[in-house]
Amino acid sequence: MESISAVEAPGRRRFLIGATAVVGAMGVAGAAVPFVRSWAPSARARAAGAAITVDIASLAEGEMVSPIPAWRGKPVFVVRRSSTQVKELETPDAALADPRSERPQQPQYAQNEWRARRPEIGVYLGVCTHLGCSPKFYGAPSEEGIDPAWEGGFFCPCHGSRFDLAGRVVSGVPAPSNLEVPPYFFASDTLIVVGEDSGKVVS
């Protein structure tokens, strides 16, 4: 067997060292990819906080979107009010605890009588501010004996909290504050994007 010459030995050594370094670097890179990828949020986590789109094309006056959509694990109440109901919300109501929505539970554009971008369309998180139950929607005065003076809105059967059609809480009930208004905007006349606030308003 022929021996490797003194000239060939350094070249072969450099080749073997270089090849080993390349293979090692590939191994490190291969191990790093799943490690770095693990830092990114999962698809489920992204979906939990992602914005949702709600179609209101078939939503009639006095109704709420059904099935109820959810954003970040919370039900979203989207209701359409009649012109009469809109006017009623504009009338000062002494029975409300926070009629002007002075507590920061809504974006600035929803700090009005309707707590909404559009007077006829309301978007609220369907979570009672008392203990987190989900209220029931009443698009008109209830016949269930809740309160003869109540014009409808949201009623929490768990502990009796009531909210008007703008999600404003009635004084003297367990719930301490109005329903929360999530960030949202109208992508078109019939599509609402909940979870993002682009500043777009379709009139």
PDB file of C-alpha atoms in Angstrom:
ATOM      1  CA  MET A   1       0.000   0.000   0.000  1.00  0.00           C
ATOM      2  CA  GLU A   2       1.354   3.350  -1.034  1.00  0.00           C
ATOM      3  CA  SER A   3       1.852   5.942   1.662  1.00  0.00           C
ATOM      4  CA  ILE A   4       0.392   9.441   1.322  1.00  0.00           C
ATOM      5  CA  SER A   5       3.070  11.870   0.282  1.00  0.00           C
ATOM      6  CA  ALA A   6       4.005  14.824   2.440  1.00  0.00           C
ATOM      7  CA  VAL A   7       2.526  17.110  -0.195  1.00  0.00           C
ATOM      8  CA  GLU A   8      -0.856  15.299  -0.337  1.00  0.00           C
ATOM      9  CA  ALA A   9      -1.337  14.975   3.453  1.00  0.00           C
ATOM     10  CA  PRO A  10      -1.984  18.673   4.276  1.00  0.00           C
ATOM     11  CA  GLY A  11      -4.432  18.993   1.382  1.00  0.00           C
ATOM     12  CA  ARG A  12      -6.394  15.939   2.439  1.00  0.00           C
ATOM     13  CA  ARG A  13      -6.388  17.144   6.043  1.00  0.00           C
ATOM     14  CA  ARG A  14      -7.776  20.526   5.012  1.00  0.00           C
ATOM     15  CA  PHE A  15     -10.460  18.828   2.932  1.00  0.00           C
ATOM     16  CA  LEU A  16     -11.539  16.568   5.792  1.00  0.00           C
ATOM     17  CA  ILE A  17     -11.592  19.464   8.250  1.00  0.00           C
ATOM     18  CA  GLY A  18     -13.634  21.607   5.850  1.00  0.00           C
ATOM     19  CA  ALA A  19     -16.094  18.809   5.115  1.00  0.00           C
ATOM     20  CA  THR A  20     -16.530  18.109   8.814  1.00  0.00           C
ATOM     21  CA  ALA A  21     -17.157  21.803   9.499  1.00  0.00           C
ATOM     22  CA  VAL A  22     -19.789  21.997   6.753  1.00  0.00           C
ATOM     23  CA  VAL A  23     -21.624  18.909   8.011  1.00  0.00           C
ATOM     24  CA  GLY A  24     -21.465  20.229  11.573  1.00  0.00           C
ATOM     25  CA  ALA A  25     -22.852  23.606  10.532  1.00  0.00           C
ATOM     26  CA  MET A  26     -25.711  21.904   8.703  1.00  0.00           C
ATOM     27  CA  GLY A  27     -26.507  19.908  11.813  1.00  0.00           C
ATOM     28  CA  VAL A  28     -26.528  23.016  13.995  1.00  0.00           C
ATOM     29  CA  ALA A  29     -28.783  24.820  11.523  1.00  0.00           C
ATOM     30  CA  GLY A  30     -31.132  21.860  11.355  1.00  0.00           C
ATOM     31  CA  ALA A  31     -31.444  21.789  15.120  1.00  0.00           C
ATOM     32  CA  ALA A  32     -31.868  25.549  15.360  1.00  0.00           C
ATOM     33  CA  VAL A  33     -34.806  25.776  12.946  1.00  0.00           C
ATOM     34  CA  PRO A  34     -37.317  23.881  15.108  1.00  0.00           C
ATOM     35  CA  PHE A  35     -35.934  25.620  18.199  1.00  0.00           C
ATOM     36  CA  VAL A  36     -36.476  29.092  16.734  1.00  0.00           C
ATOM     37  CA  ARG A  37     -39.797  28.016  15.273  1.00  0.00           C
ATOM     38  CA  SER A  38     -40.934  27.056  18.770  1.00  0.00           C
ATOM     39  CA  TRP A  39     -40.730  30.743  19.741  1.00  0.00           C
ATOM     40  CA  ALA A  40     -43.484  31.635  17.268  1.00  0.00           C
ATOM     41  CA  PRO A  41     -47.084  31.410  18.507  1.00  0.00           C
ATOM     42  CA  SER A  42     -49.008  28.324  17.457  1.00  0.00           C
ATOM     43  CA  ALA A  43     -51.782  28.481  14.883  1.00  0.00           C
ATOM     44  CA  ARG A  44     -54.273  27.999  17.695  1.00  0.00           C
ATOM     45  CA  ALA A  45     -52.769  30.894  19.657  1.00  0.00           C
ATOM     46  CA  ARG A  46     -52.815  33.143  16.589  1.00  0.00           C
ATOM     47  CA  ALA A  47     -56.428  32.211  15.893  1.00  0.00           C
ATOM     48  CA  ALA A  48     -57.424  32.985  19.478  1.00  0.00           C
ATOM     49  CA  GLY A  49     -56.392  36.611  19.111  1.00  0.00           C
ATOM     50  CA  ALA A  50     -57.023  37.066  15.411  1.00  0.00           C
ATOM     51  CA  ALA A  51     -59.689  39.420  14.128  1.00  0.00           C
ATOM     52  CA  ILE A  52     -62.978  37.950  12.933  1.00  0.00           C
ATOM     53  CA  THR A  53     -65.388  39.030  10.207  1.00  0.00           C
ATOM     54  CA  VAL A  54     -69.125  39.206  10.861  1.00  0.00           C
ATOM     55  CA  ASP A  55     -71.659  39.353   8.025  1.00  0.00           C
ATOM     56  CA  ILE A  56     -74.714  41.472   8.860  1.00  0.00           C
ATOM     57  CA  ALA A  57     -76.332  41.384   5.405  1.00  0.00           C
ATOM     58  CA  SER A  58     -79.345  39.421   6.656  1.00  0.00           C
ATOM     59  CA  LEU A  59     -79.574  41.000  10.120  1.00  0.00           C
ATOM     60  CA  ALA A  60     -83.057  42.459  10.628  1.00  0.00           C
ATOM     61  CA  GLU A  61     -84.102  45.225  13.004  1.00  0.00           C
ATOM     62  CA  GLY A  62     -84.453  44.056  16.584  1.00  0.00           C
ATOM     63  CA  GLU A  63     -82.293  40.984  15.963  1.00  0.00           C
ATOM     64  CA  MET A  64     -78.827  39.809  16.982  1.00  0.00           C
ATOM     65  CA  VAL A  65     -76.403  37.888  14.773  1.00  0.00           C
ATOM     66  CA  SER A  66     -76.793  34.139  15.209  1.00  0.00           C
ATOM     67  CA  PRO A  67     -74.931  31.895  15.675  1.00  0.00           C
ATOM     68  CA  ILE A  68     -73.063  34.170  18.035  1.00  0.00           C
ATOM     69  CA  PRO A  69     -69.458  34.689  16.856  1.00  0.00           C
ATOM     70  CA  ALA A  70     -66.538  34.668  19.281  1.00  0.00           C
ATOM     71  CA  TRP A  71     -63.396  36.760  19.521  1.00  0.00           C
ATOM     72  CA  ARG A  72     -60.576  35.816  21.910  1.00  0.00           C
ATOM     73  CA  GLY A  73     -62.839  33.211  23.424  1.00  0.00           C
ATOM     74  CA  LYS A  74     -65.602  35.712  24.224  1.00  0.00           C
ATOM     75  CA  PRO A  75     -69.041  35.913  22.572  1.00  0.00           C
ATOM     76  CA  VAL A  76     -69.627  38.961  20.400  1.00  0.00           C
ATOM     77  CA  PHE A  77     -73.120  40.440  20.344  1.00  0.00           C
ATOM     78  CA  VAL A  78     -73.901  42.238  17.071  1.00  0.00           C
ATOM     79  CA  VAL A  79     -77.379  43.788  17.023  1.00  0.00           C
ATOM     80  CA  ARG A  80     -79.408  45.927  14.635  1.00  0.00           C
ATOM     81  CA  ARG A  81     -81.592  48.598  16.218  1.00  0.00           C
ATOM     82  CA  SER A  82     -84.662  50.208  14.700  1.00  0.00           C
ATOM     83  CA  SER A  83     -84.889  53.966  14.152  1.00  0.00           C
ATOM     84  CA  THR A  84     -87.252  54.136  17.134  1.00  0.00           C
ATOM     85  CA  GLN A  85     -84.761  52.325  19.356  1.00  0.00           C
ATOM     86  CA  VAL A  86     -81.975  54.623  18.191  1.00  0.00           C
ATOM     87  CA  LYS A  87     -84.012  57.668  19.220  1.00  0.00           C
ATOM     88  CA  GLU A  88     -84.814  56.091  22.589  1.00  0.00           C
ATOM     89  CA  LEU A  89     -81.091  55.618  23.245  1.00  0.00           C
ATOM     90  CA  GLU A  90     -80.540  59.315  22.550  1.00  0.00           C
ATOM     91  CA  THR A  91     -82.984  60.252  25.301  1.00  0.00           C
ATOM     92  CA  PRO A  92     -81.270  60.676  28.700  1.00  0.00           C
ATOM     93  CA  ASP A  93     -82.150  57.789  31.011  1.00  0.00           C
ATOM     94  CA  ALA A  94     -81.782  58.386  34.742  1.00  0.00           C
ATOM     95  CA  ALA A  95     -82.023  54.635  35.353  1.00  0.00           C
ATOM     96  CA  LEU A  96     -78.562  54.037  33.840  1.00  0.00           C
ATOM     97  CA  ALA A  97     -75.413  53.918  35.958  1.00  0.00           C
ATOM     98  CA  ASP A  98     -73.088  55.271  33.258  1.00  0.00           C
ATOM     99  CA  PRO A  99     -75.279  56.762  30.502  1.00  0.00           C
ATOM    100  CA  ARG A 100     -72.451  58.749  28.873  1.00  0.00           C
ATOM    101  CA  SER A 101     -70.010  55.841  28.896  1.00  0.00           C
ATOM    102  CA  GLU A 102     -67.475  57.794  30.893  1.00  0.00           C
ATOM    103  CA  ARG A 103     -65.679  54.655  32.037  1.00  0.00           C
ATOM    104  CA  PRO A 104     -63.057  53.437  29.526  1.00  0.00           C
ATOM    105  CA  GLN A 105     -64.868  50.348  28.265  1.00  0.00           C
ATOM    106  CA  GLN A 106     -65.098  51.294  24.621  1.00  0.00           C
ATOM    107  CA  PRO A 107     -62.971  52.873  21.892  1.00  0.00           C
ATOM    108  CA  GLN A 108     -63.288  56.631  21.556  1.00  0.00           C
ATOM    109  CA  TYR A 109     -65.481  56.353  18.469  1.00  0.00           C
ATOM    110  CA  ALA A 110     -68.033  54.387  20.536  1.00  0.00           C
ATOM    111  CA  GLN A 111     -68.278  56.902  23.366  1.00  0.00           C
ATOM    112  CA  ASN A 112     -71.717  58.141  22.379  1.00  0.00           C
ATOM    113  CA  GLU A 113     -75.371  57.376  23.097  1.00  0.00           C
ATOM    114  CA  TRP A 114     -75.315  54.221  20.981  1.00  0.00           C
ATOM    115  CA  ARG A 115     -71.788  53.151  21.959  1.00  0.00           C
ATOM    116  CA  ALA A 116     -71.195  52.346  18.321  1.00  0.00           C
ATOM    117  CA  ARG A 117     -69.759  53.552  15.027  1.00  0.00           C
ATOM    118  CA  ARG A 118     -73.240  53.474  13.511  1.00  0.00           C
ATOM    119  CA  PRO A 119     -76.370  54.300  15.523  1.00  0.00           C
ATOM    120  CA  GLU A 120     -78.288  51.287  14.215  1.00  0.00           C
ATOM    121  CA  ILE A 121     -75.547  48.652  14.654  1.00  0.00           C
ATOM    122  CA  GLY A 122     -74.185  47.718  18.071  1.00  0.00           C
ATOM    123  CA  VAL A 123     -71.146  45.518  18.717  1.00  0.00           C
ATOM    124  CA  TYR A 124     -70.521  44.367  22.289  1.00  0.00           C
ATOM    125  CA  LEU A 125     -68.716  41.593  24.113  1.00  0.00           C
ATOM    126  CA  GLY A 126     -71.388  39.298  25.509  1.00  0.00           C
ATOM    127  CA  VAL A 127     -69.816  39.006  28.940  1.00  0.00           C
ATOM    128  CA  CYS A 128     -71.594  40.375  32.004  1.00  0.00           C
ATOM    129  CA  THR A 129     -69.332  42.719  33.942  1.00  0.00           C
ATOM    130  CA  HIS A 130     -70.470  41.158  37.221  1.00  0.00           C
ATOM    131  CA  LEU A 131     -69.118  37.592  37.177  1.00  0.00           C
ATOM    132  CA  GLY A 132     -68.533  36.936  33.477  1.00  0.00           C
ATOM    133  CA  CYS A 133     -71.813  35.196  32.636  1.00  0.00           C
ATOM    134  CA  SER A 134     -73.315  35.636  29.170  1.00  0.00           C
ATOM    135  CA  PRO A 135     -76.491  37.787  29.127  1.00  0.00           C
ATOM    136  CA  LYS A 136     -79.537  37.004  26.990  1.00  0.00           C
ATOM    137  CA  PHE A 137     -80.616  39.395  24.255  1.00  0.00           C
ATOM    138  CA  TYR A 138     -84.091  40.953  24.212  1.00  0.00           C
ATOM    139  CA  GLY A 139     -84.691  43.045  21.111  1.00  0.00           C
ATOM    140  CA  ALA A 140     -87.923  44.422  22.569  1.00  0.00           C
ATOM    141  CA  PRO A 141     -89.485  44.920  26.013  1.00  0.00           C
ATOM    142  CA  SER A 142     -89.614  41.562  27.725  1.00  0.00           C
ATOM    143  CA  GLU A 143     -92.823  39.765  28.606  1.00  0.00           C
ATOM    144  CA  GLU A 144     -91.037  37.646  31.191  1.00  0.00           C
ATOM    145  CA  GLY A 145     -91.622  40.063  34.035  1.00  0.00           C
ATOM    146  CA  ILE A 146     -88.040  41.318  34.177  1.00  0.00           C
ATOM    147  CA  ASP A 147     -89.041  44.966  34.582  1.00  0.00           C
ATOM    148  CA  PRO A 148     -92.098  46.701  33.084  1.00  0.00           C
ATOM    149  CA  ALA A 149     -90.087  49.902  32.519  1.00  0.00           C
ATOM    150  CA  TRP A 150     -87.215  48.137  30.756  1.00  0.00           C
ATOM    151  CA  GLU A 151     -87.227  48.685  26.993  1.00  0.00           C
ATOM    152  CA  GLY A 152     -85.161  45.655  26.176  1.00  0.00           C
ATOM    153  CA  GLY A 153     -81.460  45.018  25.727  1.00  0.00           C
ATOM    154  CA  PHE A 154     -79.374  42.424  27.542  1.00  0.00           C
ATOM    155  CA  PHE A 155     -80.409  40.554  30.675  1.00  0.00           C
ATOM    156  CA  CYS A 156     -78.159  38.279  32.730  1.00  0.00           C
ATOM    157  CA  PRO A 157     -80.384  35.584  34.277  1.00  0.00           C
ATOM    158  CA  CYS A 158     -77.627  34.441  36.640  1.00  0.00           C
ATOM    159  CA  HIS A 159     -77.844  37.443  38.978  1.00  0.00           C
ATOM    160  CA  GLY A 160     -80.354  39.799  37.380  1.00  0.00           C
ATOM    161  CA  SER A 161     -78.130  42.425  35.780  1.00  0.00           C
ATOM    162  CA  ARG A 162     -79.719  44.444  32.975  1.00  0.00           C
ATOM    163  CA  PHE A 163     -78.246  46.500  30.152  1.00  0.00           C
ATOM    164  CA  ASP A 164     -79.988  48.644  27.558  1.00  0.00           C
ATOM    165  CA  LEU A 165     -79.691  48.165  23.792  1.00  0.00           C
ATOM    166  CA  ALA A 166     -76.406  50.078  23.858  1.00  0.00           C
ATOM    167  CA  GLY A 167     -74.960  47.751  26.491  1.00  0.00           C
ATOM    168  CA  ARG A 168     -75.251  50.386  29.250  1.00  0.00           C
ATOM    169  CA  VAL A 169     -75.857  48.938  32.695  1.00  0.00           C
ATOM    170  CA  VAL A 170     -78.933  49.807  34.742  1.00  0.00           C
ATOM    171  CA  SER A 171     -78.317  51.241  38.205  1.00  0.00           C
ATOM    172  CA  GLY A 172     -78.802  49.016  41.230  1.00  0.00           C
ATOM    173  CA  VAL A 173     -77.959  45.664  39.609  1.00  0.00           C
ATOM    174  CA  PRO A 174     -74.967  43.454  40.480  1.00  0.00           C
ATOM    175  CA  ALA A 175     -73.034  44.380  37.310  1.00  0.00           C
ATOM    176  CA  PRO A 176     -70.869  47.432  38.088  1.00  0.00           C
ATOM    177  CA  SER A 177     -70.303  48.708  34.551  1.00  0.00           C
ATOM    178  CA  ASN A 178     -71.394  48.691  30.918  1.00  0.00           C
ATOM    179  CA  LEU A 179     -70.701  45.873  28.490  1.00  0.00           C
ATOM    180  CA  GLU A 180     -67.329  46.203  26.795  1.00  0.00           C
ATOM    181  CA  VAL A 181     -67.121  47.361  23.184  1.00  0.00           C
ATOM    182  CA  PRO A 182     -64.327  45.593  21.280  1.00  0.00           C
ATOM    183  CA  PRO A 183     -62.279  47.351  18.593  1.00  0.00           C
ATOM    184  CA  TYR A 184     -63.969  46.998  15.207  1.00  0.00           C
ATOM    185  CA  PHE A 185     -64.592  48.673  11.876  1.00  0.00           C
ATOM    186  CA  PHE A 186     -66.840  48.284   8.857  1.00  0.00           C
ATOM    187  CA  ALA A 187     -64.975  46.686   5.976  1.00  0.00           C
ATOM    188  CA  SER A 188     -68.084  47.224   3.840  1.00  0.00           C
ATOM    189  CA  ASP A 189     -71.771  48.004   4.313  1.00  0.00           C
ATOM    190  CA  THR A 190     -72.415  44.422   5.409  1.00  0.00           C
ATOM    191  CA  LEU A 191     -69.096  43.194   6.832  1.00  0.00           C
ATOM    192  CA  ILE A 192     -67.726  44.063  10.264  1.00  0.00           C
ATOM    193  CA  VAL A 193     -64.170  43.242  11.301  1.00  0.00           C
ATOM    194  CA  VAL A 194     -64.008  42.658  15.058  1.00  0.00           C
ATOM    195  CA  GLY A 195     -60.622  42.736  16.782  1.00  0.00           C
ATOM    196  CA  GLU A 196     -58.992  45.440  14.679  1.00  0.00           C
ATOM    197  CA  ASP A 197     -59.422  49.181  14.549  1.00  0.00           C
ATOM    198  CA  SER A 198     -58.234  50.498  11.210  1.00  0.00           C
ATOM    199  CA  GLY A 199     -60.066  53.753  11.591  1.00  0.00           C
ATOM    200  CA  LYS A 200     -62.185  52.910   8.549  1.00  0.00           C
ATOM    201  CA  VAL A 201     -65.832  53.856   8.721  1.00  0.00           C
ATOM    202  CA  VAL A 202     -68.281  53.040   5.961  1.00  0.00           C
ATOM    203  CA  SER A 203     -71.110  55.577   6.096  1.00  0.00           C
TER     204      SER A 203
END
